[in-house]
Coordinates of C-alpha atoms and ligand atoms in Angstrom, one line a residue:
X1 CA -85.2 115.1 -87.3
X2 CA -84.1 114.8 -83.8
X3 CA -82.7 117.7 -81.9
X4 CA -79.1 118.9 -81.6
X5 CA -76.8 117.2 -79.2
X6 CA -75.0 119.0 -77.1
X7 CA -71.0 117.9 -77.9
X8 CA -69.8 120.9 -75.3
X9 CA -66.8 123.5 -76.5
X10 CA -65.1 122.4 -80.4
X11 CA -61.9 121.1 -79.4
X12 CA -58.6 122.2 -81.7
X13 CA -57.5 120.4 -84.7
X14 CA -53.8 118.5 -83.7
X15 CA -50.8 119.6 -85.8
X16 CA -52.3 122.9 -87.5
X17 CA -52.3 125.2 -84.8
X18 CA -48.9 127.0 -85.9
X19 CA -47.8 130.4 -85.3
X20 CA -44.5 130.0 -86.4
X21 CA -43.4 132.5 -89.5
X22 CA -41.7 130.0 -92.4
X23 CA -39.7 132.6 -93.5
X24 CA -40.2 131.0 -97.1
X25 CA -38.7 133.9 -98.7
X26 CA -35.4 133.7 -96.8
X27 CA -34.4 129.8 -97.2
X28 CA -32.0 131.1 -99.6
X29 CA -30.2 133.7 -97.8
X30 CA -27.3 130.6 -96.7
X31 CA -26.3 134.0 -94.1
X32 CA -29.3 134.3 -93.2
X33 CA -29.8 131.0 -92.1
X34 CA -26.4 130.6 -90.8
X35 CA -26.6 134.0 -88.5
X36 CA -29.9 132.2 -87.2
X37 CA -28.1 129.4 -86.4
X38 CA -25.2 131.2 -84.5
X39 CA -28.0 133.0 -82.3
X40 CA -27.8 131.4 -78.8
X41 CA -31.8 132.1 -78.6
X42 CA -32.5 129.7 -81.4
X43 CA -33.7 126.6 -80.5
X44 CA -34.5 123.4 -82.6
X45 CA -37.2 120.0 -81.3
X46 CA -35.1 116.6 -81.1
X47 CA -36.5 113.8 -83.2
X48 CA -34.9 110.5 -84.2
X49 CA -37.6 108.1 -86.3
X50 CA -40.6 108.3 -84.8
X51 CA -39.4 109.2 -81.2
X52 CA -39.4 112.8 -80.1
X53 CA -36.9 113.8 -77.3
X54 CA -38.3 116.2 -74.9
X55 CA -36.8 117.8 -71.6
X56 CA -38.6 117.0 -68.4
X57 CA -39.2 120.5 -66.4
X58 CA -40.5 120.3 -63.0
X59 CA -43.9 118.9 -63.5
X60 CA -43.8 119.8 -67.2
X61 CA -42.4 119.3 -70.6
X62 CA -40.3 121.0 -72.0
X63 CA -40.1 120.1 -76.2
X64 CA -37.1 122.7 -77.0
X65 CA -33.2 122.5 -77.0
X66 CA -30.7 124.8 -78.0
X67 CA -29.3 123.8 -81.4
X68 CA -25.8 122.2 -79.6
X69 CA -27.8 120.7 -76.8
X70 CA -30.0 118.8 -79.6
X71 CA -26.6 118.1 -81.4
X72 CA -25.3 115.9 -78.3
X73 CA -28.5 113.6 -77.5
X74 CA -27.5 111.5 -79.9
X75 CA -25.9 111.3 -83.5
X76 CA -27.1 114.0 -85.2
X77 CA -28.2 113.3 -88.6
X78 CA -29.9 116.8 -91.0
X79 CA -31.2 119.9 -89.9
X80 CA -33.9 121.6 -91.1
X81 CA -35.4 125.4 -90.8
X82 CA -39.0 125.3 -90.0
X83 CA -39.0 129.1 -89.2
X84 CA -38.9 132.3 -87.4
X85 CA -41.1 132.5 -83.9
X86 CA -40.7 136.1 -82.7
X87 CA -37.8 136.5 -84.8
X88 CA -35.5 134.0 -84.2
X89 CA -34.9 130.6 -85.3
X90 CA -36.7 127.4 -85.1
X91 CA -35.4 124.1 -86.1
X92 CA -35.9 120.6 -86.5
X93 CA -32.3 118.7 -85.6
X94 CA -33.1 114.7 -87.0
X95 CA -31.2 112.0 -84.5
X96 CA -29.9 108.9 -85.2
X97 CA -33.5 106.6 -84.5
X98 CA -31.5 103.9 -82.1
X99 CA -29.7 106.6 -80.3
X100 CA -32.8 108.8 -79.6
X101 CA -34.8 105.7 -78.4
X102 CA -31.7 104.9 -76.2
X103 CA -32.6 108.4 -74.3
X104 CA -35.9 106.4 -72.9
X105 CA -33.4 105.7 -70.0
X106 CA -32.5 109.1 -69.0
X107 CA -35.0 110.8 -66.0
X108 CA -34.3 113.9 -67.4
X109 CA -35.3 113.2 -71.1
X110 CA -39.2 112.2 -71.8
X111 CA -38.9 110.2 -75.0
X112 CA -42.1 109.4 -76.5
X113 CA -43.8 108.9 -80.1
X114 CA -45.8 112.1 -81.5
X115 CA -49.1 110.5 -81.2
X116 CA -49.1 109.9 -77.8
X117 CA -47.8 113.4 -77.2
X118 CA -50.8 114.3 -79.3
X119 CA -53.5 112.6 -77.5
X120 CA -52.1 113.0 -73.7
X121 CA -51.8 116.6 -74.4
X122 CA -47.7 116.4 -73.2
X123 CA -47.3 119.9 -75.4
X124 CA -48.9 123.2 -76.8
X125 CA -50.6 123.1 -79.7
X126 CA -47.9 125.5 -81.5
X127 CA -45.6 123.3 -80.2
X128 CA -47.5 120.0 -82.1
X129 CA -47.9 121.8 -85.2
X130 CA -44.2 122.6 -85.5
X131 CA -43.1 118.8 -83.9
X132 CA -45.1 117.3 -86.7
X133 CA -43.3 119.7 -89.4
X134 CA -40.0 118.4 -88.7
X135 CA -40.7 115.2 -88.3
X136 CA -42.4 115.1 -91.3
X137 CA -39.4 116.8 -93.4
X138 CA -36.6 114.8 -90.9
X139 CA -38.3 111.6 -92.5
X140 CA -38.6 113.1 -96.3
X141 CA -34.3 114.0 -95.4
X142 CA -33.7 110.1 -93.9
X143 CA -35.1 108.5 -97.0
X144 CA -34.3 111.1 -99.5
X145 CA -30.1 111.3 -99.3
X146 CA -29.3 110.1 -103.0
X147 CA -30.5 111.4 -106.3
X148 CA -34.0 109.8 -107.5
X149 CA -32.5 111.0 -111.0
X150 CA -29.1 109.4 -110.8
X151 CA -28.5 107.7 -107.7
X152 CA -25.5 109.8 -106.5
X153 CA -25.6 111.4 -102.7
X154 CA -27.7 114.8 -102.5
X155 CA -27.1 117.8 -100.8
X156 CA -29.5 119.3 -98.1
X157 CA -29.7 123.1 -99.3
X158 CA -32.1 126.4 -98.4
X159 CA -32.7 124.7 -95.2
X160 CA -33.6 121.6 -95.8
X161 CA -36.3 123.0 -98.5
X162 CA -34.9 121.1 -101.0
X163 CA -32.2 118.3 -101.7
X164 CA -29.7 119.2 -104.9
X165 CA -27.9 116.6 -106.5
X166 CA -24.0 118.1 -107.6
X167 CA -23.9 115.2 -110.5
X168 CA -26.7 115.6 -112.5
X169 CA -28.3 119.0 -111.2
X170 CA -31.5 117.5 -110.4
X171 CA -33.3 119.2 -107.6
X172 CA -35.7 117.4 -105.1
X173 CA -38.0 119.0 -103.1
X174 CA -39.6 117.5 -100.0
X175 CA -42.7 116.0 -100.8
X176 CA -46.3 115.7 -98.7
X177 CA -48.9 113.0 -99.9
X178 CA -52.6 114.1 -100.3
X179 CA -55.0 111.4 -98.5
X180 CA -58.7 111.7 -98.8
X181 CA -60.2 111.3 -95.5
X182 CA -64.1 111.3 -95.9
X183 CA -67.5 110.8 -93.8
X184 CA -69.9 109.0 -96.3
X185 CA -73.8 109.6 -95.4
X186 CA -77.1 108.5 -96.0
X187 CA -79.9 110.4 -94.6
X188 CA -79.7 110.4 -91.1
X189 CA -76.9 107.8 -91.3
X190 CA -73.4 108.1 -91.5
X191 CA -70.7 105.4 -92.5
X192 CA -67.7 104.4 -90.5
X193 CA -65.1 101.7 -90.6
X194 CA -63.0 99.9 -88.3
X195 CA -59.2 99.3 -89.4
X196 CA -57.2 96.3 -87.9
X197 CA -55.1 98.2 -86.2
X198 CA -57.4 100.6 -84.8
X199 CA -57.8 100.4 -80.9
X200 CA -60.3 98.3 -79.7
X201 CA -63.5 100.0 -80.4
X202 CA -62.8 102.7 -82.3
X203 CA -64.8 103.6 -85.8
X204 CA -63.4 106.5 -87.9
X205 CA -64.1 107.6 -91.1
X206 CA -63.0 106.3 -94.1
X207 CA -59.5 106.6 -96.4
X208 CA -57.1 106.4 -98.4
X209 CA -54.4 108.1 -100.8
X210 CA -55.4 110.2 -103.3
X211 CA -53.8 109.0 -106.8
X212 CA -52.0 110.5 -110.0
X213 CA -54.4 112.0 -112.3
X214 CA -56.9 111.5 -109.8
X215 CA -59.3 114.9 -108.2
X216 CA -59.6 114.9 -104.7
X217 CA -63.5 114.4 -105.6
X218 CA -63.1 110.9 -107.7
X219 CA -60.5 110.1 -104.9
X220 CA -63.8 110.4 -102.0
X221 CA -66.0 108.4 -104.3
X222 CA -63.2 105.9 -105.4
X223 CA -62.3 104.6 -102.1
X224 CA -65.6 104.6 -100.5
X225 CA -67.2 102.3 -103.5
X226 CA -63.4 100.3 -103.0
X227 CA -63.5 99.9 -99.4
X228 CA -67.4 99.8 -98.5
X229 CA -69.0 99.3 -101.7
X230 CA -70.8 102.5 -101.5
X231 CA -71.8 104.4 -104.4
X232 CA -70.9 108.4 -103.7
X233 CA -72.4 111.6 -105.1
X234 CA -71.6 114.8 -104.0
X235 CA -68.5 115.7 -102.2
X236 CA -68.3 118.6 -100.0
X237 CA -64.6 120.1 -98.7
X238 CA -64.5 120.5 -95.1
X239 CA -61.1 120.8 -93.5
X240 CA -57.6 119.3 -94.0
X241 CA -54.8 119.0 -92.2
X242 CA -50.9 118.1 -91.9
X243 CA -50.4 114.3 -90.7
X244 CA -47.1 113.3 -90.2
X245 CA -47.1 109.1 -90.6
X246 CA -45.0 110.0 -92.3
X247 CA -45.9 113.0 -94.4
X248 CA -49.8 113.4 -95.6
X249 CA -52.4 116.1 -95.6
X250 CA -55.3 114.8 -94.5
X251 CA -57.9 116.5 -96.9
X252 CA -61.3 115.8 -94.9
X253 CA -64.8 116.0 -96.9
X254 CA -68.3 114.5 -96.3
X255 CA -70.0 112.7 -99.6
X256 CA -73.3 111.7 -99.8
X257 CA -74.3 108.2 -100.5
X258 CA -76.4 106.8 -103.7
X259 CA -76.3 103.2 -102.0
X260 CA -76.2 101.5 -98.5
X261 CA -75.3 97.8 -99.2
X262 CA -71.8 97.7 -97.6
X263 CA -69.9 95.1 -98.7
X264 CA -66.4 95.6 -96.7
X265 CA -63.0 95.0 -98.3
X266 CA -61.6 92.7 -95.9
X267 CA -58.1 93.9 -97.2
X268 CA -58.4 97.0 -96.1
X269 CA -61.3 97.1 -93.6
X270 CA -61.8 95.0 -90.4
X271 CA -65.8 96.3 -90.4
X272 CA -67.9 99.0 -91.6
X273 CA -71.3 100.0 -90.8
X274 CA -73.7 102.5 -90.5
X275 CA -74.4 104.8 -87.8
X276 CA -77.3 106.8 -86.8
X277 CA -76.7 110.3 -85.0
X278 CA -77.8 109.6 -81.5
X279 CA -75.3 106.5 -81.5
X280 CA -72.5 108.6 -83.5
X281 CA -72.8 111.7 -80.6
X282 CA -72.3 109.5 -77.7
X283 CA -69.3 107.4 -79.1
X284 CA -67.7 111.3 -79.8
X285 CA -69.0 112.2 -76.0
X286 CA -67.4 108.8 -75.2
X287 CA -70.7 107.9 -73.2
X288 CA -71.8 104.8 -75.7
X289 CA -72.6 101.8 -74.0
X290 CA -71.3 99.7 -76.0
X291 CA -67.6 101.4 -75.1
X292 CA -67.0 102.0 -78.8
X293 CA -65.9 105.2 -79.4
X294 CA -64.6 107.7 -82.6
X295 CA -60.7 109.2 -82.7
X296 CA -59.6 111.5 -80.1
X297 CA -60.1 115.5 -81.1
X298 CA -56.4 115.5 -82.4
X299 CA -57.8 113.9 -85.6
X300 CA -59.7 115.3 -88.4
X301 CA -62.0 112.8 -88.4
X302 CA -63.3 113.6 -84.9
X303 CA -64.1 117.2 -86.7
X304 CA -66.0 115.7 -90.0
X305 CA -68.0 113.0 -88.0
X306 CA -68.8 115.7 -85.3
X307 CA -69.9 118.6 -87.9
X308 CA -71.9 116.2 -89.9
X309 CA -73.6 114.9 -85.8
X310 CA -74.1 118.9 -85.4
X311 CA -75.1 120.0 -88.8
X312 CA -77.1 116.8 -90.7
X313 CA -77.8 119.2 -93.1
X314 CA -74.2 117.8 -94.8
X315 CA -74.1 116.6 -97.5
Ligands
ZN1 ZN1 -28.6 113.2 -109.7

């Protein structure tokens, strides 16, 4: 077994960091949430779509607005109530996707997607974790506005929480889709794959949705044997975490493989090989010669492919 490389300090998972207070208990309380609202403290993040509108501060970034400044960027569309920081409210004000994209011309607005924010670092990692919260329930809200039941317009209610239809009485609540994210090995070999629209170079783990009646377990094996043709065994939990494009939880876990014959599903795969350690450390260090790399720390799967390159032990 070769010796331990030295990856330097564990970087921080992207959009988990929170220290916001969800306040689940008090989504109810309409007077609550309404005196929160009236609070010139509060604040809310700006998001239309995919772009998040930010304030430019001196030689910083600013993510927060207060609730009427949000309001006039653009055409607001729903609000939601992500929570409580130090006891006042936090929310997420949903733009009109054209209008808040239309803000890229503004010098003192940076408008920008959430993954670049992500990976260039433009925020706090408090401030990630609640960005990604609202644009993951905005998005549930923008495609969500009549009845799955009946097909007549829903109501937003309990702060966005939950979606009640006034014709048939259904209620909707927002939804999160479970995705398996897993790091396949073989000895002292681990599997990676290469999506087409990966950036040149990149290998990540392996994924996919998990599916009704499906354990997160069968999920791991399923995919792998789907995408790679690899046979799986045991699957060991590691880590998840929220991923908002658009709404998943990332639910990361390393398996350990019965087979090594890859054959790739070209429908779903552009590659996928095998890796041995020395090679996997330097594409996480970004030092491999061949320039090929793993995803940025802001992932999970930097954090499975680097635990399994720092503990082989796994799985
Ligand atoms: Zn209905």
């Amino acid at each position: 077994m070769s010796p331990r490389p030295d990856l330097g300090p564990k970087p921080a998972l992207g959009y988990s960091a929170i220290a916001m207070d969800r306040a689940a208990t008090r989504r109810s309380d309409g007077a609550f949430l309404a005196s929160l609202e009236q609070d010139r403290a509060a604040r809310a993040y700006a998001i239309g779509g995919e772009w998040v509108v930010m304030k430019k501060a001196g030689d910083s970034i600013d993510p927060l607005f207060t609730l009427d400044e949000a309001c006039t960027l653009a055409a607001p569309a729903e609000r939601v109530f992500l929570g409580l920081v130090d006891g006042v409210g936090r929310f997420g004000i949903g733009l009109e996707p054209a209008g808040a994209e239309a803000l890229k011309g503004r010098d003192d607005l940076h408008v920008s997607d959430l993954r670049s924010i992500a990976v260039q670092g433009l925020t706090t990692a408090d401030h990630l974790a609640a960005i990604a919260e609202a644009k993951a329930m905005l998005h549930w809200h923008a495609r969500h506005r009549f009845c799955a039941n009946c097909g007549q317009p829903s109501a937003l209610v309990q702060g966005g929480w939950r979606r009640d239809c006034p014709a048939c009485r259904a209620e909707h609540f927002p939804r999160t889709d479970p995705v398996v994210i897993m790091l396949a090995i073989s000895g002292d070999r681990c599997l990676l794959g290469r999506q087409t629209r990966f950036v040149r170079g990149m290998w990540s783990c392996l994924a996919g949705f998990v599916e009704p009646g499906e354990s997160i377990e069968q999920a791991v094996r399923r995919e792998t044997l789907e995408e790679a043709g690899i046979v799986c065994g045991q699957v060991d939990y590691f880590a998840s975490q929220p991923w908002p494009f658009p709404m998943s939880l990332m639910i990361g876990c390393h398996v350990e493989a019965l087979s090594t014959d890859v054959t790739v599903d070209h429908s779903e795969l552009e590659d996928a090989r095998w890796f041995n350690r020395e090679e996997v450390a330097s594409m996480l260090l970004r030092r491999h010669p061949g320039g090929i790399m793993t995803p940025p720390p802001v992932a999970i799967a930097h954090h499975i492919i680097r635990a399994w390159v720092e503990d082989p032990g796994r799985a």
